[in-house]
PDB file of C-alpha atoms in Angstrom:
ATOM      1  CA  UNK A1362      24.995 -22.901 -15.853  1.00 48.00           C
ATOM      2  CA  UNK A1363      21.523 -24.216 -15.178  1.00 49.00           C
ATOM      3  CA  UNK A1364      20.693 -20.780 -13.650  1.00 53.00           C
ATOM      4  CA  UNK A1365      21.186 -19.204 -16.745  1.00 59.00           C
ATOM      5  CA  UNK A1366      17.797 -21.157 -18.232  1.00 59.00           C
ATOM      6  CA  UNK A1367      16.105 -20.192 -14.893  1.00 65.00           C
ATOM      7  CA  UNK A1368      15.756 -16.811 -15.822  1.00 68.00           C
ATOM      8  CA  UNK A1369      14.158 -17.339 -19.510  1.00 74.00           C
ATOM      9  CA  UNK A1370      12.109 -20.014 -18.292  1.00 71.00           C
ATOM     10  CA  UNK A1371       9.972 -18.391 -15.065  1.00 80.00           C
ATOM     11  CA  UNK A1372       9.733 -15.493 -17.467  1.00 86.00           C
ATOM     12  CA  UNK A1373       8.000 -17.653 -19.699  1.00 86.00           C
ATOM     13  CA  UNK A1374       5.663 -19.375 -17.277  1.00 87.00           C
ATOM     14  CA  UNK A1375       5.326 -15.904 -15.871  1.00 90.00           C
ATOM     15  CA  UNK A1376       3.849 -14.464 -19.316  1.00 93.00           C
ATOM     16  CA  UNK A1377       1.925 -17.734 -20.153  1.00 93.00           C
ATOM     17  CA  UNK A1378       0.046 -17.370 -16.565  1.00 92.00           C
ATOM     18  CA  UNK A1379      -0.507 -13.781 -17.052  1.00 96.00           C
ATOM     19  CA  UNK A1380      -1.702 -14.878 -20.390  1.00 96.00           C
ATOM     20  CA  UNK A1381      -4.021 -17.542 -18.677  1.00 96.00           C
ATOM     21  CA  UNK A1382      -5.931 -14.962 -16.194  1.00 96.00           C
ATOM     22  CA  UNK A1383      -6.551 -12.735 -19.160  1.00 96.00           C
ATOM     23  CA  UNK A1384      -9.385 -15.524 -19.900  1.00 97.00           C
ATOM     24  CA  UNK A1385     -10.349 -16.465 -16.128  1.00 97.00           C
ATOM     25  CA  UNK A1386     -13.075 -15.540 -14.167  1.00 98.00           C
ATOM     26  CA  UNK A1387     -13.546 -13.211 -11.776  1.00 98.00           C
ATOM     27  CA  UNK A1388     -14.578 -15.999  -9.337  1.00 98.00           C
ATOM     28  CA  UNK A1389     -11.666 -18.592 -10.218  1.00 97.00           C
ATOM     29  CA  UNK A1390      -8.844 -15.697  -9.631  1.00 97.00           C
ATOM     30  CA  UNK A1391     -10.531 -15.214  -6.335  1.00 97.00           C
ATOM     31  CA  UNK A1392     -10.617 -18.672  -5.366  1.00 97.00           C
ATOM     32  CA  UNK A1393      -7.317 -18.946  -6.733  1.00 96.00           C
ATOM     33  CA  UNK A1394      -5.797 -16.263  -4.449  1.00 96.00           C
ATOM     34  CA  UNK A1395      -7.788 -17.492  -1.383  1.00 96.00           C
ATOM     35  CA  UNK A1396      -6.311 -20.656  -1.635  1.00 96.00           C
ATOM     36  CA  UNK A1397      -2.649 -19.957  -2.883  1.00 94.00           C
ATOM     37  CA  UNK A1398      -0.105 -20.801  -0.313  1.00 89.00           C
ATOM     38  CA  UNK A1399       1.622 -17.387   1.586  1.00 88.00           C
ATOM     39  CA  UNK A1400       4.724 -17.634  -0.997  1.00 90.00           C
ATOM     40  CA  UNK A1401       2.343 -17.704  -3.494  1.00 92.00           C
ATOM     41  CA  UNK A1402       0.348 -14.969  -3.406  1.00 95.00           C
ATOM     42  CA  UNK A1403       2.896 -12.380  -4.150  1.00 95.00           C
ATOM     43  CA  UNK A1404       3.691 -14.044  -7.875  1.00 93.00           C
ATOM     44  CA  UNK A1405      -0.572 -14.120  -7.960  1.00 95.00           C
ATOM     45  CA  UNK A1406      -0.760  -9.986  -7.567  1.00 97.00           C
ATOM     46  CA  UNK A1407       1.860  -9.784  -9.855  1.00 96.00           C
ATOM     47  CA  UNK A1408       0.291 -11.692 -12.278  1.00 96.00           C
ATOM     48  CA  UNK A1409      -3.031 -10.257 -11.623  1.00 97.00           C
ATOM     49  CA  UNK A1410      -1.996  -6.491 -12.241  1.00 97.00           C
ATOM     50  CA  UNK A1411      -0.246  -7.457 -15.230  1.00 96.00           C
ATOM     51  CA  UNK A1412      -3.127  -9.228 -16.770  1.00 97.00           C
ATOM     52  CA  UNK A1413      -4.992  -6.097 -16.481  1.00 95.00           C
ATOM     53  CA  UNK A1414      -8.816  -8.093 -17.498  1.00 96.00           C
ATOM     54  CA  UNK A1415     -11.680  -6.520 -15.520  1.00 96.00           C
ATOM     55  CA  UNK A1416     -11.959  -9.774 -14.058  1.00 97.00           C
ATOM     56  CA  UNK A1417      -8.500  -9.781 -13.028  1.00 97.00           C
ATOM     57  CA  UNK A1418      -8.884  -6.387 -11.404  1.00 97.00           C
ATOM     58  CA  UNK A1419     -11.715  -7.090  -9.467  1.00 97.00           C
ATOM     59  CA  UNK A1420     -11.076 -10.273  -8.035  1.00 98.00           C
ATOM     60  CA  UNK A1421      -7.294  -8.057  -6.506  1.00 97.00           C
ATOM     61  CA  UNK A1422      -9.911  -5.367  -5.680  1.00 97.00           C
ATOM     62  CA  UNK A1423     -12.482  -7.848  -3.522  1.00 97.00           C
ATOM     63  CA  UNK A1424      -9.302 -10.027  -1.810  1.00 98.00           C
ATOM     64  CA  UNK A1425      -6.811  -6.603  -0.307  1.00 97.00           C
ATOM     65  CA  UNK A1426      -8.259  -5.555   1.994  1.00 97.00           C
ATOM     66  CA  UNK A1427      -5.932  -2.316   3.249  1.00 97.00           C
ATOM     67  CA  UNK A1428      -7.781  -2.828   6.431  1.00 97.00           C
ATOM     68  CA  UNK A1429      -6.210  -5.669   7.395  1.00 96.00           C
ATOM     69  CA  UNK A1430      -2.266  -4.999   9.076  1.00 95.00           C
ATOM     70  CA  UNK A1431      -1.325  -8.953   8.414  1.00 94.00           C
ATOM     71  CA  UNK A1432      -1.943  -7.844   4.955  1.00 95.00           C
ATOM     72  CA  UNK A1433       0.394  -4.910   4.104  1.00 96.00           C
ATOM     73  CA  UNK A1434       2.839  -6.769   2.546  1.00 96.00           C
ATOM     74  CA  UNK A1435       0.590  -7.789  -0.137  1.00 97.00           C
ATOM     75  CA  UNK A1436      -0.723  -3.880  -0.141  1.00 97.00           C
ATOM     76  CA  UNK A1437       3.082  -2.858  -0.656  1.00 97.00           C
ATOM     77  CA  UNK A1438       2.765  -6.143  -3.278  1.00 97.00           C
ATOM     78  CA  UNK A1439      -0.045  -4.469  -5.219  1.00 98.00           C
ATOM     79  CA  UNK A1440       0.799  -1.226  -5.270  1.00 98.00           C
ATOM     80  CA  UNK A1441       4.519  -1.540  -6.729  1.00 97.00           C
ATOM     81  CA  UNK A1442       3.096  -3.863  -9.109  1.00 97.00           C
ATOM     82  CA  UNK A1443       0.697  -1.123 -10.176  1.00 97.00           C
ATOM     83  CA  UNK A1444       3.309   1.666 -10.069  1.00 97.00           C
ATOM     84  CA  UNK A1445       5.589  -0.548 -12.343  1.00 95.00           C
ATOM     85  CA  UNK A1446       2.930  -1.371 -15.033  1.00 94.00           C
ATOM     86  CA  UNK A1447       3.765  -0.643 -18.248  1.00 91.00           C
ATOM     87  CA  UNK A1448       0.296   0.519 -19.573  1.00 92.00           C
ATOM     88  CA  UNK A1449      -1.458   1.087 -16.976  1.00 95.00           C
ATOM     89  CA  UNK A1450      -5.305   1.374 -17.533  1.00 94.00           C
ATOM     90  CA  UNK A1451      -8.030   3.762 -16.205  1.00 95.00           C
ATOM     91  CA  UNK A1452      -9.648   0.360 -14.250  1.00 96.00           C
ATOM     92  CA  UNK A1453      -6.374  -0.197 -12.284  1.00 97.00           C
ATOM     93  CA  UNK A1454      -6.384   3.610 -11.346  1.00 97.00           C
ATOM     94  CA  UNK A1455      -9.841   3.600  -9.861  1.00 96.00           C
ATOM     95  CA  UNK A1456      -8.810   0.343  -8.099  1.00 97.00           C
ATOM     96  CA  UNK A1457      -5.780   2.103  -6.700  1.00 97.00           C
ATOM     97  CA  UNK A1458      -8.144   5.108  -5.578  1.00 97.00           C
ATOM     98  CA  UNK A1459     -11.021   3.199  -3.998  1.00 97.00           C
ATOM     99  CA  UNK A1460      -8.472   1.076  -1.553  1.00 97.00           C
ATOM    100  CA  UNK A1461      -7.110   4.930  -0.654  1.00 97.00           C
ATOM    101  CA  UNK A1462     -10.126   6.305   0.032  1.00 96.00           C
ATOM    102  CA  UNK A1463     -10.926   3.323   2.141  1.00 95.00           C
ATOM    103  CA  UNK A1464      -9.658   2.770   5.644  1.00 96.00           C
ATOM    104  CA  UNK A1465      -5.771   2.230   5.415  1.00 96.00           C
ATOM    105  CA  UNK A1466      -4.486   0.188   8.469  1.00 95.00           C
ATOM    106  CA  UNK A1467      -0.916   1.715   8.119  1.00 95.00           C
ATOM    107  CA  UNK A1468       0.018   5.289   6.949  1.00 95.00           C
ATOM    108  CA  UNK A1469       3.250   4.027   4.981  1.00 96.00           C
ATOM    109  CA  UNK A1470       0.745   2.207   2.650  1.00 97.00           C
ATOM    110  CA  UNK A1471      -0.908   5.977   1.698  1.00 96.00           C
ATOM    111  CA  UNK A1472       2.451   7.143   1.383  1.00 97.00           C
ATOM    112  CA  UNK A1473       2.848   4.196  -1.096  1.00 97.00           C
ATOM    113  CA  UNK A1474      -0.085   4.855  -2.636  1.00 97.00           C
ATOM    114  CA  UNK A1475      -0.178   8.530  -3.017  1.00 97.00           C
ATOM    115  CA  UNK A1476       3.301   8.241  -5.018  1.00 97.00           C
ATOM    116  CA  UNK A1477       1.733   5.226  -6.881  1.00 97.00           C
ATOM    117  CA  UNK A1478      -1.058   7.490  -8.132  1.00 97.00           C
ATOM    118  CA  UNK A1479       1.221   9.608  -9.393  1.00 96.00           C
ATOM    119  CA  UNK A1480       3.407   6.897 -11.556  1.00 96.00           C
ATOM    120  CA  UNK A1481       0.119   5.669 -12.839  1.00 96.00           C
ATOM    121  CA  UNK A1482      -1.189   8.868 -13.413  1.00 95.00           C
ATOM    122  CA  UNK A1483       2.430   9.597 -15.058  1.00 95.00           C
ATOM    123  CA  UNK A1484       1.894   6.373 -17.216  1.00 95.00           C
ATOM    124  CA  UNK A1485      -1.170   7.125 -18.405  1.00 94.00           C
ATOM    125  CA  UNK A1486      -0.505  10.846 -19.619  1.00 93.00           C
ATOM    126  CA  UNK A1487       2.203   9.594 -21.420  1.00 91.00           C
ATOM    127  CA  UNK A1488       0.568   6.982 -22.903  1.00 87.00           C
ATOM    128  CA  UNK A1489      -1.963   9.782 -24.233  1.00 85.00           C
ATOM    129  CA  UNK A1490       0.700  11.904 -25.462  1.00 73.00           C
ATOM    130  CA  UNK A1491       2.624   9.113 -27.768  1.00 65.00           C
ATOM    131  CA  UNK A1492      -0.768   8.739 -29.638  1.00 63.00           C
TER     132      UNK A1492
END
């Protein structure tokens, strides 16, 4: 039964840190995701994307590099978390776009991203149409 509380609870903590980086600094996210443990740093991207503060954004945008292979798992990380964003702003988008354009150490990522692009893209049509 206690794993019915687990669910409600990290939800919680999830919203109240997402909550939290709306407020931080560009600067403290960073630090914060340069010194996060590996298991970590997924929940941080999460987190990150859904907090959707230009400071937020950037600090995701200065610490993937899609360069780096012994990264793609936090590429994958960011991407799904961008795909699956509710509201999903112009900022995030450009984000998105500038790590394509980049160099893209492997080609599933641009797969992942091209078809990310296009759920954000999706997102943010609709969003325009329900006003």
């Amino acid at each position: 039964r206690s794993s019915d509380l687990t669910i409600p609870l990290t939800t919680r903590r999830f919203h109240l840190f997402v909550q939290m980086l709306r407020h931080a600094k560009k600067k403290d996210i960073l630090q914060l995701l340069e010194k996060a443990s590996g298991e970590m740093v997924p929940f941080l991207i999460d987190a990150a994307v859904a907090a959707q503060s230009t400071a937020s954004l950037s600090a995701l945008s200065d610490f993937l590099d899609f360069s780096k292979k012994k990264q793609v798992s936090l590429h994958e990380k960011f991407l799904y978390a961008a795909a699956f964003s509710p509201h999903p702003s112009e900022e995030l988008l450009n984000i998105v776009l500038d790590k394509l354009k980049g160099k893209v150490s492997e080609p599933k990522i641009m797969t992942t991203g091209i078809i990310v692009t296009g759920a954000v893209l999706g997102k943010m049509c609709q969003m325009q149409i329900g006003r």
